[in-house]
PDB file of C-alpha atoms in Angstrom:
ATOM      1  CA  MET G 758      15.791  -9.595 -11.975  1.00  0.00           C
ATOM      2  CA  PRO G 759      14.364  -8.575  -8.697  1.00  0.00           C
ATOM      3  CA  LEU G 760      10.518  -6.498  -8.524  1.00  0.00           C
ATOM      4  CA  GLU G 761      10.742  -2.985  -8.634  1.00  0.00           C
ATOM      5  CA  LEU G 762       8.772  -0.008  -9.160  1.00  0.00           C
ATOM      6  CA  VAL G 763       9.956   2.032 -11.575  1.00  0.00           C
ATOM      7  CA  PHE G 764       9.779   5.975 -12.166  1.00  0.00           C
ATOM      8  CA  ASP G 765      11.170   7.390 -15.353  1.00  0.00           C
ATOM      9  CA  ARG G 766      10.485  10.700 -15.769  1.00  0.00           C
ATOM     10  CA  VAL G 767       6.879  11.132 -14.401  1.00  0.00           C
ATOM     11  CA  GLY G 768       4.807  14.338 -15.155  1.00  0.00           C
ATOM     12  CA  PHE G 769       1.461  14.281 -13.643  1.00  0.00           C
ATOM     13  CA  ALA G 770      -1.274  17.872 -13.813  1.00  0.00           C
ATOM     14  CA  TYR G 771      -5.216  17.499 -13.116  1.00  0.00           C
ATOM     15  CA  GLY G 772      -7.645  21.009 -15.049  1.00  0.00           C
ATOM     16  CA  GLY G 773      -8.436  21.318 -18.495  1.00  0.00           C
ATOM     17  CA  THR G 774      -5.090  23.396 -19.094  1.00  0.00           C
ATOM     18  CA  ARG G 775      -3.369  21.037 -16.638  1.00  0.00           C
ATOM     19  CA  GLU G 776      -2.831  24.019 -14.679  1.00  0.00           C
ATOM     20  CA  ARG G 777      -2.209  21.706 -11.469  1.00  0.00           C
ATOM     21  CA  VAL G 778       1.089  20.053 -11.497  1.00  0.00           C
ATOM     22  CA  ILE G 779       1.434  17.665  -9.660  1.00  0.00           C
ATOM     23  CA  TYR G 780       4.264  15.291 -10.197  1.00  0.00           C
ATOM     24  CA  ARG G 781       7.017  16.866 -12.336  1.00  0.00           C
ATOM     25  CA  ASP G 782       9.705  14.531 -14.105  1.00  0.00           C
ATOM     26  CA  VAL G 783       9.969  11.968 -11.482  1.00  0.00           C
ATOM     27  CA  ALA G 784      12.831   9.614 -11.241  1.00  0.00           C
ATOM     28  CA  CYS G 785      13.372   6.583  -8.887  1.00  0.00           C
ATOM     29  CA  ARG G 786      13.032   2.853  -8.160  1.00  0.00           C
ATOM     30  CA  LEU G 787      11.332   1.338  -5.545  1.00  0.00           C
ATOM     31  CA  ALA G 788      12.366  -2.109  -4.740  1.00  0.00           C
ATOM     32  CA  ALA G 789      10.665  -4.708  -3.162  1.00  0.00           C
ATOM     33  CA  GLY G 790      11.290  -6.287   0.548  1.00  0.00           C
ATOM     34  CA  ARG G 791      11.253  -2.310   1.887  1.00  0.00           C
ATOM     35  CA  LEU G 792       8.265  -0.707   3.175  1.00  0.00           C
ATOM     36  CA  TYR G 793       8.377   3.451   2.224  1.00  0.00           C
ATOM     37  CA  ALA G 794       5.807   5.426   3.501  1.00  0.00           C
ATOM     38  CA  VAL G 795       5.029   8.563   1.219  1.00  0.00           C
ATOM     39  CA  MET G 796       4.682  11.937   3.281  1.00  0.00           C
ATOM     40  CA  GLY G 797       3.837  16.058   2.287  1.00  0.00           C
ATOM     41  CA  PRO G 798       0.964  18.112   3.504  1.00  0.00           C
ATOM     42  CA  SER G 799      -2.564  18.016   2.493  1.00  0.00           C
ATOM     43  CA  GLY G 800      -3.064  18.261  -0.871  1.00  0.00           C
ATOM     44  CA  SER G 801       0.313  17.047  -2.156  1.00  0.00           C
ATOM     45  CA  GLY G 802      -0.680  13.820  -3.935  1.00  0.00           C
ATOM     46  CA  LYS G 803      -0.289  10.941  -2.191  1.00  0.00           C
ATOM     47  CA  THR G 804      -2.984   9.603  -2.799  1.00  0.00           C
ATOM     48  CA  THR G 805      -2.875  10.436  -6.689  1.00  0.00           C
ATOM     49  CA  LEU G 806       0.316   8.676  -6.231  1.00  0.00           C
ATOM     50  CA  PHE G 807      -1.291   5.839  -5.944  1.00  0.00           C
ATOM     51  CA  ARG G 808      -3.641   5.915  -8.540  1.00  0.00           C
ATOM     52  CA  LEU G 809      -0.835   5.884 -10.968  1.00  0.00           C
ATOM     53  CA  ILE G 810       0.649   3.593  -9.531  1.00  0.00           C
ATOM     54  CA  THR G 811      -2.323   1.151 -10.022  1.00  0.00           C
ATOM     55  CA  GLY G 812      -3.242   2.595 -13.266  1.00  0.00           C
ATOM     56  CA  GLU G 813      -6.870   4.104 -12.578  1.00  0.00           C
ATOM     57  CA  LEU G 814      -4.562   7.520 -13.647  1.00  0.00           C
ATOM     58  CA  GLU G 815      -1.900   7.970 -16.385  1.00  0.00           C
ATOM     59  CA  PRO G 816       0.987   9.353 -16.290  1.00  0.00           C
ATOM     60  CA  ASP G 817       0.781  12.730 -19.162  1.00  0.00           C
ATOM     61  CA  THR G 818       4.341  12.489 -19.122  1.00  0.00           C
ATOM     62  CA  GLY G 819       6.744   9.805 -19.004  1.00  0.00           C
ATOM     63  CA  THR G 820       6.491   5.554 -17.727  1.00  0.00           C
ATOM     64  CA  ILE G 821       5.495   4.346 -14.049  1.00  0.00           C
ATOM     65  CA  GLU G 822       6.720  -0.220 -14.859  1.00  0.00           C
ATOM     66  CA  LEU G 823       6.684  -2.811 -12.284  1.00  0.00           C
ATOM     67  CA  ALA G 824       9.813  -4.884 -13.693  1.00  0.00           C
ATOM     68  CA  GLY G 825      10.766  -7.704 -12.883  1.00  0.00           C
ATOM     69  CA  THR G 826       7.189  -9.248 -12.453  1.00  0.00           C
ATOM     70  CA  GLY G 827       7.413 -11.207 -15.857  1.00  0.00           C
ATOM     71  CA  GLY G 828       3.561 -10.435 -15.800  1.00  0.00           C
ATOM     72  CA  ALA G 829       0.448  -8.744 -14.827  1.00  0.00           C
ATOM     73  CA  ARG G 830       0.679  -5.581 -11.983  1.00  0.00           C
ATOM     74  CA  ARG G 831      -0.716  -6.871  -9.264  1.00  0.00           C
ATOM     75  CA  VAL G 832      -1.192  -3.859  -6.295  1.00  0.00           C
ATOM     76  CA  SER G 833      -3.688  -4.260  -4.123  1.00  0.00           C
ATOM     77  CA  GLN G 834      -5.453  -1.079  -2.105  1.00  0.00           C
ATOM     78  CA  VAL G 835      -5.502  -0.788   2.102  1.00  0.00           C
ATOM     79  CA  TYR G 836      -7.718   2.099   3.102  1.00  0.00           C
ATOM     80  CA  GLN G 837      -8.167   4.610   5.755  1.00  0.00           C
ATOM     81  CA  ASP G 838     -12.146   3.171   6.377  1.00  0.00           C
ATOM     82  CA  TYR G 839     -11.736   0.390   5.717  1.00  0.00           C
ATOM     83  CA  ARG G 840     -13.889  -0.664   3.277  1.00  0.00           C
ATOM     84  CA  LEU G 841     -15.392  -3.857   4.042  1.00  0.00           C
ATOM     85  CA  VAL G 842     -18.630  -5.621   4.324  1.00  0.00           C
ATOM     86  CA  PRO G 843     -20.063  -4.919   7.441  1.00  0.00           C
ATOM     87  CA  TYR G 844     -22.552  -7.522   8.260  1.00  0.00           C
ATOM     88  CA  LEU G 845     -20.356 -10.327   7.094  1.00  0.00           C
ATOM     89  CA  SER G 846     -17.958 -12.174   9.300  1.00  0.00           C
ATOM     90  CA  ALA G 847     -14.328 -11.212   8.586  1.00  0.00           C
ATOM     91  CA  VAL G 848     -12.959 -14.609   7.031  1.00  0.00           C
ATOM     92  CA  GLU G 849     -16.360 -13.852   4.944  1.00  0.00           C
ATOM     93  CA  ASN G 850     -14.255 -10.939   3.381  1.00  0.00           C
ATOM     94  CA  VAL G 851     -11.147 -11.726   3.096  1.00  0.00           C
ATOM     95  CA  LYS G 852     -12.794 -14.602   0.970  1.00  0.00           C
ATOM     96  CA  LEU G 853     -14.902 -11.704  -0.959  1.00  0.00           C
ATOM     97  CA  ALA G 854     -11.911 -10.143  -2.408  1.00  0.00           C
ATOM     98  CA  GLN G 855     -10.477 -13.747  -3.510  1.00  0.00           C
ATOM     99  CA  GLU G 856     -14.605 -14.367  -5.444  1.00  0.00           C
ATOM    100  CA  PHE G 857     -14.345 -11.231  -6.934  1.00  0.00           C
ATOM    101  CA  ALA G 858     -11.024 -11.337  -8.228  1.00  0.00           C
ATOM    102  CA  SER G 859     -11.628 -15.062  -9.374  1.00  0.00           C
ATOM    103  CA  ALA G 860     -14.696 -13.321 -11.789  1.00  0.00           C
ATOM    104  CA  GLY G 861     -12.247 -10.504 -12.490  1.00  0.00           C
ATOM    105  CA  GLY G 862      -8.967 -13.418 -14.122  1.00  0.00           C
ATOM    106  CA  GLY G 863      -6.953 -12.520 -11.594  1.00  0.00           C
ATOM    107  CA  VAL G 864      -4.524 -15.705 -10.263  1.00  0.00           C
ATOM    108  CA  GLY G 865      -5.778 -19.310  -9.980  1.00  0.00           C
ATOM    109  CA  THR G 866      -4.466 -19.757  -6.421  1.00  0.00           C
ATOM    110  CA  PHE G 867      -5.196 -17.408  -3.162  1.00  0.00           C
ATOM    111  CA  PRO G 868      -3.786 -17.595   0.271  1.00  0.00           C
ATOM    112  CA  ASP G 869      -6.298 -19.584   3.293  1.00  0.00           C
ATOM    113  CA  ALA G 870      -7.854 -16.535   4.366  1.00  0.00           C
ATOM    114  CA  ALA G 871      -8.674 -17.704   7.687  1.00  0.00           C
ATOM    115  CA  ALA G 872      -4.280 -18.406   7.555  1.00  0.00           C
ATOM    116  CA  LEU G 873      -4.365 -14.865   6.506  1.00  0.00           C
ATOM    117  CA  LEU G 874      -6.342 -13.490   9.791  1.00  0.00           C
ATOM    118  CA  GLY G 875      -4.308 -15.973  12.205  1.00  0.00           C
ATOM    119  CA  ARG G 876      -1.188 -14.378  10.782  1.00  0.00           C
ATOM    120  CA  LEU G 877      -2.381 -10.840  11.776  1.00  0.00           C
ATOM    121  CA  GLY G 878      -3.667 -11.529  15.050  1.00  0.00           C
ATOM    122  CA  LEU G 879      -7.118 -12.441  14.577  1.00  0.00           C
ATOM    123  CA  ALA G 880      -7.157 -16.070  14.138  1.00  0.00           C
ATOM    124  CA  GLY G 881     -10.454 -15.996  17.369  1.00  0.00           C
ATOM    125  CA  GLN G 882     -11.999 -13.217  15.344  1.00  0.00           C
ATOM    126  CA  ALA G 883     -12.897 -15.000  12.505  1.00  0.00           C
ATOM    127  CA  ASP G 884     -15.784 -15.936  12.685  1.00  0.00           C
ATOM    128  CA  ALA G 885     -17.086 -12.418  13.961  1.00  0.00           C
ATOM    129  CA  ALA G 886     -19.335 -10.145  12.287  1.00  0.00           C
ATOM    130  CA  VAL G 887     -16.027  -6.702  11.542  1.00  0.00           C
ATOM    131  CA  SER G 888     -19.356  -4.390  12.523  1.00  0.00           C
ATOM    132  CA  SER G 889     -18.442  -5.968  16.216  1.00  0.00           C
ATOM    133  CA  LEU G 890     -14.472  -5.440  15.910  1.00  0.00           C
ATOM    134  CA  SER G 891     -12.761  -2.251  16.974  1.00  0.00           C
ATOM    135  CA  GLY G 892     -10.593   0.120  14.451  1.00  0.00           C
ATOM    136  CA  GLY G 893      -7.941  -1.372  14.840  1.00  0.00           C
ATOM    137  CA  GLU G 894      -8.740  -4.785  14.142  1.00  0.00           C
ATOM    138  CA  GLN G 895     -10.810  -3.677  11.141  1.00  0.00           C
ATOM    139  CA  GLN G 896      -7.986  -2.260   9.260  1.00  0.00           C
ATOM    140  CA  ARG G 897      -6.266  -5.320   9.648  1.00  0.00           C
ATOM    141  CA  VAL G 898      -9.224  -7.330   8.549  1.00  0.00           C
ATOM    142  CA  ALA G 899      -8.555  -4.988   5.651  1.00  0.00           C
ATOM    143  CA  ILE G 900      -4.984  -5.189   4.977  1.00  0.00           C
ATOM    144  CA  ALA G 901      -5.951  -9.680   4.568  1.00  0.00           C
ATOM    145  CA  ARG G 902      -7.816  -8.616   2.416  1.00  0.00           C
ATOM    146  CA  ALA G 903      -5.481  -6.872   0.387  1.00  0.00           C
ATOM    147  CA  LEU G 904      -3.530 -10.056   1.035  1.00  0.00           C
ATOM    148  CA  ALA G 905      -6.225 -12.590  -0.334  1.00  0.00           C
ATOM    149  CA  THR G 906      -5.381 -12.082  -3.656  1.00  0.00           C
ATOM    150  CA  ALA G 907      -1.379 -12.006  -3.883  1.00  0.00           C
ATOM    151  CA  PRO G 908      -0.332  -9.188  -4.596  1.00  0.00           C
ATOM    152  CA  GLN G 909       3.418  -7.573  -5.572  1.00  0.00           C
ATOM    153  CA  VAL G 910       3.089  -4.437  -4.457  1.00  0.00           C
ATOM    154  CA  LEU G 911       0.675  -3.310  -1.140  1.00  0.00           C
ATOM    155  CA  LEU G 912      -0.623   0.297  -1.004  1.00  0.00           C
ATOM    156  CA  ALA G 913      -1.886   2.315   2.166  1.00  0.00           C
ATOM    157  CA  ASP G 914      -3.790   5.151   1.951  1.00  0.00           C
ATOM    158  CA  GLU G 915      -3.638   6.673   5.003  1.00  0.00           C
ATOM    159  CA  PRO G 916      -4.169   3.051   7.149  1.00  0.00           C
ATOM    160  CA  THR G 917      -3.469   4.592  10.539  1.00  0.00           C
ATOM    161  CA  GLY G 918      -5.774   7.866  10.471  1.00  0.00           C
ATOM    162  CA  ALA G 919      -9.058   6.513  12.488  1.00  0.00           C
ATOM    163  CA  VAL G 920      -7.330   4.522  15.821  1.00  0.00           C
ATOM    164  CA  ASP G 921      -5.176   4.438  18.108  1.00  0.00           C
ATOM    165  CA  GLU G 922      -1.255   5.339  18.636  1.00  0.00           C
ATOM    166  CA  GLN G 923      -0.861   1.300  20.139  1.00  0.00           C
ATOM    167  CA  ALA G 924      -3.515   0.536  17.073  1.00  0.00           C
ATOM    168  CA  THR G 925      -1.614   2.541  15.510  1.00  0.00           C
ATOM    169  CA  ARG G 926       1.623   0.375  15.855  1.00  0.00           C
ATOM    170  CA  GLU G 927       0.045  -2.709  15.456  1.00  0.00           C
ATOM    171  CA  ILE G 928      -0.671  -1.908  12.435  1.00  0.00           C
ATOM    172  CA  ALA G 929       3.254  -0.078  11.101  1.00  0.00           C
ATOM    173  CA  ARG G 930       4.219  -3.244  13.054  1.00  0.00           C
ATOM    174  CA  ARG G 931       2.799  -6.127  10.383  1.00  0.00           C
ATOM    175  CA  PHE G 932       3.355  -3.796   6.852  1.00  0.00           C
ATOM    176  CA  ALA G 933       7.037  -3.647   8.452  1.00  0.00           C
ATOM    177  CA  GLU G 934       6.504  -7.544   8.546  1.00  0.00           C
ATOM    178  CA  LEU G 935       4.862  -7.936   4.553  1.00  0.00           C
ATOM    179  CA  ALA G 936       7.825  -5.849   3.502  1.00  0.00           C
ATOM    180  CA  HIS G 937      10.202  -7.409   5.598  1.00  0.00           C
ATOM    181  CA  ASP G 938       9.652 -11.676   5.875  1.00  0.00           C
ATOM    182  CA  ASP G 939       7.404 -11.617   2.576  1.00  0.00           C
ATOM    183  CA  GLY G 940       9.159  -9.147   0.377  1.00  0.00           C
ATOM    184  CA  LEU G 941       6.077  -7.130  -0.560  1.00  0.00           C
ATOM    185  CA  LEU G 942       6.683  -4.284  -1.569  1.00  0.00           C
ATOM    186  CA  VAL G 943       4.709  -1.765   0.689  1.00  0.00           C
ATOM    187  CA  LEU G 944       4.221   1.983   0.377  1.00  0.00           C
ATOM    188  CA  VAL G 945       2.251   4.203   3.220  1.00  0.00           C
ATOM    189  CA  ALA G 946       0.191   7.804   2.142  1.00  0.00           C
ATOM    190  CA  THR G 947       0.844   8.892   6.279  1.00  0.00           C
ATOM    191  CA  HIS G 948       0.885  12.126   8.891  1.00  0.00           C
ATOM    192  CA  ASP G 949       1.648   9.776  10.899  1.00  0.00           C
ATOM    193  CA  PRO G 950       5.302  10.189  12.615  1.00  0.00           C
ATOM    194  CA  VAL G 951       4.791   7.305  14.113  1.00  0.00           C
ATOM    195  CA  VAL G 952       4.104   5.218  10.809  1.00  0.00           C
ATOM    196  CA  ALA G 953       7.322   7.121   9.149  1.00  0.00           C
ATOM    197  CA  GLY G 954       9.453   5.336  11.874  1.00  0.00           C
ATOM    198  CA  TYR G 955       8.550   1.903  11.237  1.00  0.00           C
ATOM    199  CA  ALA G 956       9.454   1.981   7.138  1.00  0.00           C
ATOM    200  CA  ASP G 957      12.879   1.919   5.548  1.00  0.00           C
ATOM    201  CA  VAL G 958      13.036   4.847   3.803  1.00  0.00           C
ATOM    202  CA  VAL G 959      10.527   7.452   3.747  1.00  0.00           C
ATOM    203  CA  LEU G 960       9.218   9.806   0.853  1.00  0.00           C
ATOM    204  CA  ARG G 961       8.775  13.390   0.702  1.00  0.00           C
ATOM    205  CA  ILE G 962       6.832  14.998  -1.337  1.00  0.00           C
ATOM    206  CA  HIS G 963       8.104  17.889  -2.442  1.00  0.00           C
ATOM    207  CA  ASP G 964       8.521  20.484  -5.264  1.00  0.00           C
ATOM    208  CA  HIS G 965       6.592  18.202  -7.372  1.00  0.00           C
ATOM    209  CA  ASP G 966       9.000  15.229  -6.537  1.00  0.00           C
ATOM    210  CA  LEU G 967       9.691  12.340  -4.254  1.00  0.00           C
ATOM    211  CA  VAL G 968      12.781  12.991  -2.440  1.00  0.00           C
ATOM    212  CA  ALA G 969      13.863   9.504  -0.724  1.00  0.00           C
ATOM    213  CA  GLU G 970      15.017   9.721   3.112  1.00  0.00           C
ATOM    214  CA  PRO G 971      16.092   7.316   5.637  1.00  0.00           C
ATOM    215  CA  SER G 972      13.728   7.318   8.260  1.00  0.00           C
ATOM    216  CA  THR G 973      14.285   7.048  11.825  1.00  0.00           C
ATOM    217  CA  ALA G 974      14.701   2.799  11.577  1.00  0.00           C
ATOM    218  CA  GLY G 975      16.409   1.911   8.747  1.00  0.00           C
ATOM    219  CA  ALA G 976      18.363   3.340   6.375  1.00  0.00           C
ATOM    220  CA  MET G 977      18.202   3.434   2.622  1.00  0.00           C
ATOM    221  CA  THR G 978      20.096   0.528   1.119  1.00  0.00           C
ATOM    222  CA  GLY G 979      18.046  -1.234  -1.175  1.00  0.00           C
ATOM    223  CA  GLY G 980      15.528   1.560  -1.263  1.00  0.00           C
ATOM    224  CA  ALA G 981      14.767   4.385  -3.076  1.00  0.00           C
ATOM    225  CA  GLN G 982      17.576   4.828  -5.997  1.00  0.00           C
ATOM    226  CA  ARG G 983      17.824   8.169  -8.408  1.00  0.00           C
TER     227      ARG G 983
END
């Protein structure tokens, strides 16, 4: 069974009396091998969506399941502010994620850290302290770190918010490759139409729901199904 992230009538609200509704009766299926751009105004629920997917938050109603895995949900995240250890090298940052995963009982076999950096165009920077790298390079280190624990789902929350357009295009292209070539399910929360242009499907947050629409890069074939 192909991997899918399945939302079954999901609802979520904030507040002691749950008066601030974020999602209401969301029902969709997101397929592996696709890049999804999650778009909506600030405060509309992009970060909340990711917290629901990781299990940090529980839906008030409905369920979110990763179907077709036959085991635990493996989700990694990439952040706007990188969240790297600045005095460690790029490869040490990637290996650190693997050490934490091993200590926490994660998967037993991990991708080679240096090879991940090489694939992301950073072979020559593997031993450099991340504090010496450009913003775009640091974000690619952060992507390698997220991939280091062999995730099934990759979430990126405004990953290009602190880099220039050239780096934005490079990062977005890498996300598309990870979806199309590696078969990952990749969701990128963004305000940037440049990033959305690389997606297969745009998930627009509207009226407490996720509304799927094709991006300028491709059609919805194999993407969000409602």
